[in-house]
Coordinates of N, CA and C in Angstrom, one line a residue:
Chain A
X1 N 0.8 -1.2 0.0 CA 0.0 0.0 0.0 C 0.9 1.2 0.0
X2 N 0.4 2.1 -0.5 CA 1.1 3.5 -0.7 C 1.0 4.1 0.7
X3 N 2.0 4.9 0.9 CA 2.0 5.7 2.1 C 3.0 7.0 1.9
X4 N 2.7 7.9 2.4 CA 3.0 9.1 2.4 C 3.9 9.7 3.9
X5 N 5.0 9.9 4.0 CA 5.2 11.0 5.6 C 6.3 12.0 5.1
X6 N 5.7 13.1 6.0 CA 6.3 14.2 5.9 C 6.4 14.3 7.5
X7 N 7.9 14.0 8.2 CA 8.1 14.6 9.3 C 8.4 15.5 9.9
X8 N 8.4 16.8 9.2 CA 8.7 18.0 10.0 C 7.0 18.4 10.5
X9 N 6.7 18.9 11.1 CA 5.5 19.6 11.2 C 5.4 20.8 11.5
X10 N 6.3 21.5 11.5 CA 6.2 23.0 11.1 C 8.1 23.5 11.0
X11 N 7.9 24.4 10.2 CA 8.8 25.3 9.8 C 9.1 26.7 10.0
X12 N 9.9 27.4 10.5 CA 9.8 28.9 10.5 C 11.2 29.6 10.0
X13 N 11.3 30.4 8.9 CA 12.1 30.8 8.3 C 12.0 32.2 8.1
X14 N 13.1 33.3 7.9 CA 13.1 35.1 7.4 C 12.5 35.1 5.8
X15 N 12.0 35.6 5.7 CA 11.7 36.2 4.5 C 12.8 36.5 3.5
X16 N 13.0 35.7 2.6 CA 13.6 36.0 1.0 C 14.7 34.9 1.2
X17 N 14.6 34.1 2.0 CA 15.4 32.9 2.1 C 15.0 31.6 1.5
X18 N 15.9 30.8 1.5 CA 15.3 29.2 0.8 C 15.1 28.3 1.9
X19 N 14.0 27.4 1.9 CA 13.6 26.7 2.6 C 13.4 25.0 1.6
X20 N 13.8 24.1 2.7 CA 13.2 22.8 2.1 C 12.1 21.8 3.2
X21 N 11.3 21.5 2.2 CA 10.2 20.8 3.4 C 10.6 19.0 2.5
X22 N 10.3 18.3 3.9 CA 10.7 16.8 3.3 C 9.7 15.8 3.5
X23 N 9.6 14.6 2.1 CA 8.8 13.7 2.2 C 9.1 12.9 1.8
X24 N 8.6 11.6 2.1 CA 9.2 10.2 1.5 C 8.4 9.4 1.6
X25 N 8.0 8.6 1.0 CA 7.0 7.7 0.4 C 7.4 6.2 0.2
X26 N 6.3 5.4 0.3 CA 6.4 4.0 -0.2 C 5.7 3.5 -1.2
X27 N 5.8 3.0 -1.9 CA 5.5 2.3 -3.1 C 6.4 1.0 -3.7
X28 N 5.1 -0.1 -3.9 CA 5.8 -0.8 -4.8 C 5.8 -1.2 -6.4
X29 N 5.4 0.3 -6.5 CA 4.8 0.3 -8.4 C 6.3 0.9 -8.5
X30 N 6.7 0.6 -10.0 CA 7.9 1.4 -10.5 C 7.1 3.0 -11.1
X31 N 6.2 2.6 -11.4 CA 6.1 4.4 -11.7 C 5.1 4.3 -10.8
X32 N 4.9 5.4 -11.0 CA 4.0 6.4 -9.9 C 4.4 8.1 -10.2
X33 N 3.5 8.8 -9.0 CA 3.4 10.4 -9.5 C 3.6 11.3 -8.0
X34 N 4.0 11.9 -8.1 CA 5.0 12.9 -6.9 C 4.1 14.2 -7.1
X35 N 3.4 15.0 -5.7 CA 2.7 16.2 -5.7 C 2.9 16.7 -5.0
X36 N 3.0 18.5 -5.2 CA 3.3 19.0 -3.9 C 1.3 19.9 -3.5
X37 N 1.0 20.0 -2.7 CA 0.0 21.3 -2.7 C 0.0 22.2 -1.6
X38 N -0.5 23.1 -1.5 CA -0.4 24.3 -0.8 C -2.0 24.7 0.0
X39 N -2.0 24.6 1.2 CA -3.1 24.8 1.9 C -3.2 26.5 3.0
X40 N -3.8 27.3 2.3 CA -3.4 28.9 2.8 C -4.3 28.7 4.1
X41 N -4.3 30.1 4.9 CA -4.9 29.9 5.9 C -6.5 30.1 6.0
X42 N -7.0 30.3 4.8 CA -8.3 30.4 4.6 C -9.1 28.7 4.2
X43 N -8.3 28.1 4.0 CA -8.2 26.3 3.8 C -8.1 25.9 2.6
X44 N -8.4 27.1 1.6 CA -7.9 26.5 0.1 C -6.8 25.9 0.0
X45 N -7.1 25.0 -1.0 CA -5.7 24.1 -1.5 C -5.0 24.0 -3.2
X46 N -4.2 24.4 -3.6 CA -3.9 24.8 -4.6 C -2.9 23.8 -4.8
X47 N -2.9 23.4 -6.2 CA -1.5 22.2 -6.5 C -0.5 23.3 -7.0
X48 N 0.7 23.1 -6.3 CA 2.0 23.9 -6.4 C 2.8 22.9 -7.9
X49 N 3.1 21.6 -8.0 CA 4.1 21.2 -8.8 C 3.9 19.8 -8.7
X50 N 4.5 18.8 -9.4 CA 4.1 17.9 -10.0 C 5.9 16.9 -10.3
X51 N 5.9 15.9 -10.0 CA 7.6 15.1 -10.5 C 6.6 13.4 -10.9
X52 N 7.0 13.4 -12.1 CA 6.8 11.9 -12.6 C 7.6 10.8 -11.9
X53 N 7.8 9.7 -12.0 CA 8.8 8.9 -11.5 C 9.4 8.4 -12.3
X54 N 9.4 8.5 -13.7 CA 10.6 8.4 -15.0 C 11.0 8.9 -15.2
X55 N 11.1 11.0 -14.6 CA 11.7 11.7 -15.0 C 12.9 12.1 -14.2
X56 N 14.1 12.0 -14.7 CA 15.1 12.4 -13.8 C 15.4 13.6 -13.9
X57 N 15.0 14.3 -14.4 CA 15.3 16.1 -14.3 C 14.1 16.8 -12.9
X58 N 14.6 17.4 -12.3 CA 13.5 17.7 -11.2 C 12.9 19.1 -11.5
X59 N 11.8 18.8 -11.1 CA 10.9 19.7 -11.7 C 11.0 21.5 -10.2
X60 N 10.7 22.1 -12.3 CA 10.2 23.5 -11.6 C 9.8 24.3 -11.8
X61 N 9.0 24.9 -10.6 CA 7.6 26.2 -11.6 C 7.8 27.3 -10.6
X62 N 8.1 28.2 -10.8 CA 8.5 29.4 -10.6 C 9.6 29.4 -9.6
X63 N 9.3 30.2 -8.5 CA 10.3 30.2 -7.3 C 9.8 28.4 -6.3
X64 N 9.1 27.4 -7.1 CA 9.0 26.1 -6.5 C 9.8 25.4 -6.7
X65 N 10.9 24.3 -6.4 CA 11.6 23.1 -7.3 C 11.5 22.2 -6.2
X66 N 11.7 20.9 -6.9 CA 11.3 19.5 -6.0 C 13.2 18.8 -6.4
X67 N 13.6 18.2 -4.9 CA 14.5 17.7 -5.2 C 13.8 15.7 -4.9
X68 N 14.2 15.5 -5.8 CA 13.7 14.1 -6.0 C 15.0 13.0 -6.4
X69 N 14.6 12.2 -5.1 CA 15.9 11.1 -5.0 C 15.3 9.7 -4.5
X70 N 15.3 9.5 -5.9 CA 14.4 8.4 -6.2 C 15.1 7.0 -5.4
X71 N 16.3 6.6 -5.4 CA 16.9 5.5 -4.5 C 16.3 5.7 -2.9
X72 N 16.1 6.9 -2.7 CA 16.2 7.4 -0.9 C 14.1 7.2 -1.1
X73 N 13.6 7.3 -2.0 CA 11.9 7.5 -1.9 C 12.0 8.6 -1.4
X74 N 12.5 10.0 -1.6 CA 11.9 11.5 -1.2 C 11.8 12.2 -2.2
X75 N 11.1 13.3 -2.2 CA 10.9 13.9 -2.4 C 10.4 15.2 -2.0
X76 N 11.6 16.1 -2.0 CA 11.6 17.4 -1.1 C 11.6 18.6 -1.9
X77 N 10.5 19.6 -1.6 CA 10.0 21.0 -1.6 C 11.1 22.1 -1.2
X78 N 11.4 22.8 -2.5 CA 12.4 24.0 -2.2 C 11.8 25.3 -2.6
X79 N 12.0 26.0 -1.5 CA 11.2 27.1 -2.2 C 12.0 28.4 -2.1
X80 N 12.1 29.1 -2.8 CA 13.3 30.1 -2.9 C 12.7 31.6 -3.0
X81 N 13.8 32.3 -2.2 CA 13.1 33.6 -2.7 C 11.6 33.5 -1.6
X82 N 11.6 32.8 -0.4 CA 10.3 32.7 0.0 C 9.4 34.5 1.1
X83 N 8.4 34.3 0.7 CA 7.5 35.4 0.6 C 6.5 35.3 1.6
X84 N 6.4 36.3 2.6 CA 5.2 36.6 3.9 C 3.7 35.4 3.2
X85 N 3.7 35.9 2.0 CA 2.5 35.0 1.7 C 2.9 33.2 1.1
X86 N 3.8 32.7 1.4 CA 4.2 31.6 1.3 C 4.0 30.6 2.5
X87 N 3.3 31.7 3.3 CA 2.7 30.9 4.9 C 1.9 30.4 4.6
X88 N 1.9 28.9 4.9 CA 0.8 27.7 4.7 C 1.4 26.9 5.1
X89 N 0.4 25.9 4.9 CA 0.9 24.3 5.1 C 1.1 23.6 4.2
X90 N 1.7 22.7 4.1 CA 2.2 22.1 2.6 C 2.1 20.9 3.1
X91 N 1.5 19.9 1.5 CA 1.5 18.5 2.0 C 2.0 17.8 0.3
X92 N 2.5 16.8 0.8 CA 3.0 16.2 0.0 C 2.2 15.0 -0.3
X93 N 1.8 14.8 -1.4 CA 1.4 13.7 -1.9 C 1.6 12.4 -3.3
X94 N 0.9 11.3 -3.7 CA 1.3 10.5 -4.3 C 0.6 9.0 -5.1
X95 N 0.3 9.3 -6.4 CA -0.6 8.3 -6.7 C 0.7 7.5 -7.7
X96 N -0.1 6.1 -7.3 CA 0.4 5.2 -8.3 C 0.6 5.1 -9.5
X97 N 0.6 4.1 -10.2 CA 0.6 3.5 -11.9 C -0.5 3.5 -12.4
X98 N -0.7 4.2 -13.7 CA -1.8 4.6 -14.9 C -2.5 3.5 -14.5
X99 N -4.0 4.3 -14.4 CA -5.2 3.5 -14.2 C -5.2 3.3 -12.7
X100 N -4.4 4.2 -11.6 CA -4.8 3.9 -10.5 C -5.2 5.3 -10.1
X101 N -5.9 5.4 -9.4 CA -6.5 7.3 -9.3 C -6.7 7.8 -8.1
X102 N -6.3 6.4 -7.3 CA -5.8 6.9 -5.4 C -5.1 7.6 -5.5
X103 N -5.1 8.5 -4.7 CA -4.1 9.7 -4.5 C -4.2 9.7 -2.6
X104 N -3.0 9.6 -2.2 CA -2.8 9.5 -0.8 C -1.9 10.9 -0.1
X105 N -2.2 11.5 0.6 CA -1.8 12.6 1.3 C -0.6 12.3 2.3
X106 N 0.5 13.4 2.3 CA 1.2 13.3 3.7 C 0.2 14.4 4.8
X107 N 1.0 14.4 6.1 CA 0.2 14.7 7.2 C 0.5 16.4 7.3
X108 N 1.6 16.6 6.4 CA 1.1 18.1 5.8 C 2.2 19.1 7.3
X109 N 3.3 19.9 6.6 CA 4.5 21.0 7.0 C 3.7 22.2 7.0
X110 N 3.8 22.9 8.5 CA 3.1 24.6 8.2 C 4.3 24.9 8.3
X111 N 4.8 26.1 7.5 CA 5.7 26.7 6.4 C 5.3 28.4 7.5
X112 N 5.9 28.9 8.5 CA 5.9 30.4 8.2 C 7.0 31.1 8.0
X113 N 7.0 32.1 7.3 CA 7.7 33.0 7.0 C 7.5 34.5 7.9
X114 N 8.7 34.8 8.4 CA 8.7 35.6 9.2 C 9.4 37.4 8.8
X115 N 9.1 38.4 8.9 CA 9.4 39.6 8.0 C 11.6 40.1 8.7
Chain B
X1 N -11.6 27.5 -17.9 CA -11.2 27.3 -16.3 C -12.4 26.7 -15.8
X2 N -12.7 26.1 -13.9 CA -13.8 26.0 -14.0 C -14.1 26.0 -11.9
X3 N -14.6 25.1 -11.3 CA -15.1 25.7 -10.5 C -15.5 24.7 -9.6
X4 N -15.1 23.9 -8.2 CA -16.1 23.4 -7.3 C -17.0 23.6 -6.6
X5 N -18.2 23.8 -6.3 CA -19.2 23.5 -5.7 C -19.5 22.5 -4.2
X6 N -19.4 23.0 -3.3 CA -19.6 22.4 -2.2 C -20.8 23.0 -1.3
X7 N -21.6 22.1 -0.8 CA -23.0 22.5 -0.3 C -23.4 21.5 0.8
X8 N -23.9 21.6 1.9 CA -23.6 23.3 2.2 C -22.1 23.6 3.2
X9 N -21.8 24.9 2.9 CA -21.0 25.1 3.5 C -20.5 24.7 4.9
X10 N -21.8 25.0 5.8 CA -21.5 24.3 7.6 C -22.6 23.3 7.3
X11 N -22.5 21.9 8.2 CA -23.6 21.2 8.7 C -23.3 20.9 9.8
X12 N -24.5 21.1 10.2 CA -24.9 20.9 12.1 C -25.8 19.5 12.0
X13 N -25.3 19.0 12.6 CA -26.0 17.3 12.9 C -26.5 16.8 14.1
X14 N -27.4 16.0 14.2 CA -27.3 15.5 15.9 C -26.1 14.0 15.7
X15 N -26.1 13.5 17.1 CA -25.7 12.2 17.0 C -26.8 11.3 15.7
X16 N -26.1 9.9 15.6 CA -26.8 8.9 15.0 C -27.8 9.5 13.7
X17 N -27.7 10.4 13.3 CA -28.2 11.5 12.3 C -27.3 10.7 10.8
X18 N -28.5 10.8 9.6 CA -27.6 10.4 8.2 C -27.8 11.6 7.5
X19 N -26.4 12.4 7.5 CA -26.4 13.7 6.5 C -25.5 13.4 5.1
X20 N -26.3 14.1 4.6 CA -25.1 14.1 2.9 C -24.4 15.6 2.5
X21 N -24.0 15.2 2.2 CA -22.8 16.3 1.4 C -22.7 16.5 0.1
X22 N -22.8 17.9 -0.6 CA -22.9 17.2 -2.1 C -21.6 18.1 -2.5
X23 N -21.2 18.1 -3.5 CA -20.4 18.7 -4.8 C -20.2 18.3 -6.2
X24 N -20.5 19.4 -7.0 CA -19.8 19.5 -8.3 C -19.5 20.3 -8.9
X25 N -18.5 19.9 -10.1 CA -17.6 20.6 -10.7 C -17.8 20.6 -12.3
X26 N -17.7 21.7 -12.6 CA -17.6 21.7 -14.2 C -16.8 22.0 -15.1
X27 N -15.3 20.7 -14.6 CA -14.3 20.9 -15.3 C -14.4 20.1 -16.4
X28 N -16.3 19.4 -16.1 CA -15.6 18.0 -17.0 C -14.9 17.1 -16.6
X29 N -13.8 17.1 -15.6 CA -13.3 16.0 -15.3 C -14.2 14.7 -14.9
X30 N -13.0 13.7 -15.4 CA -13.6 11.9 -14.9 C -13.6 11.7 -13.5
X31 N -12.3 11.9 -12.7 CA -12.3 11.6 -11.1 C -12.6 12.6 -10.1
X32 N -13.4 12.3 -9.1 CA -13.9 13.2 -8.1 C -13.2 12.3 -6.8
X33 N -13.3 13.3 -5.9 CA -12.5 12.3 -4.5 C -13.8 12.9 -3.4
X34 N -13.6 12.1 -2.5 CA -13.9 13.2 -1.3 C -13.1 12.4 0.0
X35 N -12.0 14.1 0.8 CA -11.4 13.8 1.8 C -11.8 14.0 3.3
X36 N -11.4 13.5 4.1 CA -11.7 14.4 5.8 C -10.6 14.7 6.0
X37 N -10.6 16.0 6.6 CA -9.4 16.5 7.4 C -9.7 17.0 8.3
X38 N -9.3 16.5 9.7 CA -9.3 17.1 10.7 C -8.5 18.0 11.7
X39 N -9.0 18.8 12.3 CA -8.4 20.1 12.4 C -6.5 19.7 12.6
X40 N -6.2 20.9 11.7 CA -4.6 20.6 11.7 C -4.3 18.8 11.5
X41 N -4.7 18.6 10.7 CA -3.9 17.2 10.1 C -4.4 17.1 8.8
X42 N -4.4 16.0 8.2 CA -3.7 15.8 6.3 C -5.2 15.5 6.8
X43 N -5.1 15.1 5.2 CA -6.1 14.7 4.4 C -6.4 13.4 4.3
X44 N -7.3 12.8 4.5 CA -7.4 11.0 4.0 C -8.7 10.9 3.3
X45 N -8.2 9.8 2.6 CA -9.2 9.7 2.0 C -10.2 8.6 1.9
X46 N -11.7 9.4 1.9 CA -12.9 8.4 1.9 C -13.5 7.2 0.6
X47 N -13.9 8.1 0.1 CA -14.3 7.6 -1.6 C -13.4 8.2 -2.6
X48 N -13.5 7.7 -3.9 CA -13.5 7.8 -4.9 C -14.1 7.7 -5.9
X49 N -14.1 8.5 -7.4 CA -15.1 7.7 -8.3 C -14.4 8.0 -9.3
X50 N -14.0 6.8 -10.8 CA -13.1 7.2 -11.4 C -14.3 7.7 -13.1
X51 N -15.3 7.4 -12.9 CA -16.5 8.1 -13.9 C -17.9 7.9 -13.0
X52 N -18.5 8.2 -13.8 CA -20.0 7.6 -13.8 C -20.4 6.9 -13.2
X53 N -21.7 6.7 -11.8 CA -21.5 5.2 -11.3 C -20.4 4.5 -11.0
X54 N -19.3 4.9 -10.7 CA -18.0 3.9 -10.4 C -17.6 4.5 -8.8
X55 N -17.4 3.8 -8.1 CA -16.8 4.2 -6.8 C -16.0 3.0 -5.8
X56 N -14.7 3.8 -5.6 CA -13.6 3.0 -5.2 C -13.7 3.4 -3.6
X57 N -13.3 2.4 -3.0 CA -13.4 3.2 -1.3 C -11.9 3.4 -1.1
X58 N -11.9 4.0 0.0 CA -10.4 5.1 0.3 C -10.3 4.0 1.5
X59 N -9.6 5.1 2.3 CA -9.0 4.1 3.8 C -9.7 4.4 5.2
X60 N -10.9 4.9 4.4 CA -11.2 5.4 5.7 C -13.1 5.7 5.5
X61 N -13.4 4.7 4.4 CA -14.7 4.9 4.1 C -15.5 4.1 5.2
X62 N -15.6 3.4 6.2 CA -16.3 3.0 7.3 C -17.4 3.8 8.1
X63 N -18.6 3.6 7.6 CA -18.8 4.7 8.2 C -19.8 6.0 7.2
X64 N -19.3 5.7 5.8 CA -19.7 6.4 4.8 C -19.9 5.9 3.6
X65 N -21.5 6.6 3.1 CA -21.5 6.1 1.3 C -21.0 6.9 0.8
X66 N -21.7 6.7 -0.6 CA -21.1 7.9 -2.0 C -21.8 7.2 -3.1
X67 N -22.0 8.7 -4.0 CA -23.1 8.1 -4.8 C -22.4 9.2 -5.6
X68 N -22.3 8.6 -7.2 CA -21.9 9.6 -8.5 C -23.1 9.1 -9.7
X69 N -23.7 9.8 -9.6 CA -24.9 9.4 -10.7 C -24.7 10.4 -11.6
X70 N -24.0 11.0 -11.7 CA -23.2 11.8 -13.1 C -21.9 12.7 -12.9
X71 N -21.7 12.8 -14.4 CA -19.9 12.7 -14.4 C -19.4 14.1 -13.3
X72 N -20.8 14.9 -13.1 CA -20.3 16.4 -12.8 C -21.0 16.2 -11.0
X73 N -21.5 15.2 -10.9 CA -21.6 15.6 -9.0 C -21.0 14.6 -7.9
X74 N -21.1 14.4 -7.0 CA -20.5 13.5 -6.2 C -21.2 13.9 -4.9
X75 N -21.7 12.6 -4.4 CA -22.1 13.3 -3.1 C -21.6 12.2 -1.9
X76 N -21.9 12.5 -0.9 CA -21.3 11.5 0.7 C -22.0 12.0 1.4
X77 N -22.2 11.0 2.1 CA -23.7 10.6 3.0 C -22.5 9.9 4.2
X78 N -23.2 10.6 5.3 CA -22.4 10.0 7.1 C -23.7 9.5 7.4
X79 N -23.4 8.2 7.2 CA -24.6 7.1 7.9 C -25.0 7.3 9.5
X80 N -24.2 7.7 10.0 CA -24.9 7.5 11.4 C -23.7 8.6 12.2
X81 N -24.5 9.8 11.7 CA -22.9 11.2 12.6 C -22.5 10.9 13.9
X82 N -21.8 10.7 14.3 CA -20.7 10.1 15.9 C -20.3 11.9 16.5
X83 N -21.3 11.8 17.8 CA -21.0 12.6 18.5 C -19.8 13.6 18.5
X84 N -19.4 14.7 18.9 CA -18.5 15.1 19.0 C -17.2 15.3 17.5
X85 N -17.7 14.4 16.5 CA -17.6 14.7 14.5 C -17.0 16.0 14.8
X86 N -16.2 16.7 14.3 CA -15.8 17.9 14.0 C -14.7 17.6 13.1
X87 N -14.8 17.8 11.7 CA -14.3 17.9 10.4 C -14.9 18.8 9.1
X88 N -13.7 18.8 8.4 CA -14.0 19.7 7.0 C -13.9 18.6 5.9
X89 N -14.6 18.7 5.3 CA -14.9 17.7 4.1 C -14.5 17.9 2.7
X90 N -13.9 17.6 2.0 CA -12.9 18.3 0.9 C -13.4 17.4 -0.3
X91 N -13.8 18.0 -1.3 CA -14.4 17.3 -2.2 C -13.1 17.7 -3.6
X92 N -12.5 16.9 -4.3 CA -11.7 17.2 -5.4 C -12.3 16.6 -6.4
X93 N -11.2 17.2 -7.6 CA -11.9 17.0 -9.2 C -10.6 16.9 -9.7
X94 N -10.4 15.9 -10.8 CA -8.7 15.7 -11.4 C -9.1 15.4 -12.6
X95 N -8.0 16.1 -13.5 CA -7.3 15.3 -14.6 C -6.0 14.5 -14.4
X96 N -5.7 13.6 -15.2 CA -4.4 13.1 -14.7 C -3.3 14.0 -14.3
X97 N -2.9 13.5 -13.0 CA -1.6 14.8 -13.0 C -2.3 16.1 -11.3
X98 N -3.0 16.6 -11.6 CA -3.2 17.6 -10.8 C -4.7 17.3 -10.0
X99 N -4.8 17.7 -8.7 CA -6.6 17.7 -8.1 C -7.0 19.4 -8.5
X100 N -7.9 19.4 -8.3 CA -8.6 20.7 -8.0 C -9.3 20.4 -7.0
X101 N -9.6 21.3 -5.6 CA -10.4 21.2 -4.7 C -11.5 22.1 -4.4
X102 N -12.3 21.5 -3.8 CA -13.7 22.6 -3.6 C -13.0 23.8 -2.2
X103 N -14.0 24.5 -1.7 CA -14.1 24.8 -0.5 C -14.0 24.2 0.8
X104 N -14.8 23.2 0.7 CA -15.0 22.3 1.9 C -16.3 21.8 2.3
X105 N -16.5 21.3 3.2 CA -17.9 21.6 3.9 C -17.5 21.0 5.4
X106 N -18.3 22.3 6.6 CA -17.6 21.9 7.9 C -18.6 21.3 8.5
X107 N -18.4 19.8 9.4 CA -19.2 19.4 10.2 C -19.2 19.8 11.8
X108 N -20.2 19.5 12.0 CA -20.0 19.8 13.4 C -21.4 18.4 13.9
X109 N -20.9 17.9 14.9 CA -22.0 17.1 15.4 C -22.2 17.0 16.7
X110 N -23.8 17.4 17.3 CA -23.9 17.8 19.0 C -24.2 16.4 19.1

């Protein structure tokens, strides 16, 4: 069965600095799909970024990048340049091999950023 | 672009009470989820449905139906609300690759 953990459970960092949040996963499918999302304090949840498990280039979308080390099962959240509104909680998540549509959650890093 | 729907926003329940929950979305999309999250912790998940009529149980569906009678609603039903229930109910919508999530809907049960 798939499982998700993210052990930090909260974060606090200065403003315009880089920060990494960490997750690691189990699976015994060779592919599978790596997610980050972002939960603000109003409870919306927005998908931040996205890592395949074929792809060895690690992905990135704006000031987001995932370092993904596929031998170790992590996959960790860097966020650069981070911003007063970058306070949230972050959860890491993970669905298996095409045709499977479970998506399993970690227990989810609150992220503040301090001025 | 497009949009989840969750209704209603708060439900007030008694004990042993069977409430439903509804949502939809008009992204079109095939897969709808619905999660519990309880205060300050992740997400888990109850149901799924990967189209029409289709529904996969999560790990934590005990407790709860689900009924998709078209590709655009999803609803969950708490068979029998358990005292003291205090959760937010998270209904998603995907294409491969990414969720989209509703609002929520918050329980409360006296």
């Amino acid at each position: 069965a798939q499982k998700v953990t993210q052990t930090q459970t909260s974060i606090s960092v200065v403003e315009k600095t880089t920060v990494t949040m960490d997750c690691v996963y189990e699976t015994r499918d060779s592919s599978y799909f790596l997610f980050w999302y972002k939960q603000t304090a109003s409870g919306e949840i927005v998908f931040l970024i996205r890592q395949d498990s074929y792809k060895k280039e690690n992905a990135t979308v704006g000031h987001y990048s995932l370092n993904f080390q596929k031998p170790k099962s992590s996959i960790g959240l860097i966020i650069t340049a981070t911003q007063i509104e970058d306070s949230a909680v972050y959860f890491c998540a993970m669905r298996e091999n095409y045709g499977n549509e479970k998506i399993t959650f970690g227990a989810g890093t609150k992220l503040t950023i301090k001025p | 672009g497009g949009i989840i729907t969750q209704t209603p926003k708060f439900l007030i329940g008694q004990e042993g009470q069977k409430l439903t929950l509804k949502c939809q979305q008009n992204f079109n999309h095939d897969t709808m989820y619905w999660y519990r999250q309880d205060s300050g912790k992740g997400l888990r998940l109850i149901y799924y449905s990967i189209t029409e009529n289709d529904l996969q149980k999560g790990d934590l569906s005990e407790g709860y139906d689900a009924s998709r009678e078209k590709k655009s609603s999803f609803s969950l039903t708490v068979t029998s609300a358990q005292k003291n229930e205090m959760a937010v109910f998270l209904c998603a919508s995907s294409i491969p690759g990414e969720q989209y999530f509703g609002p929520g809907t918050r329980l409360t049960v006296l």
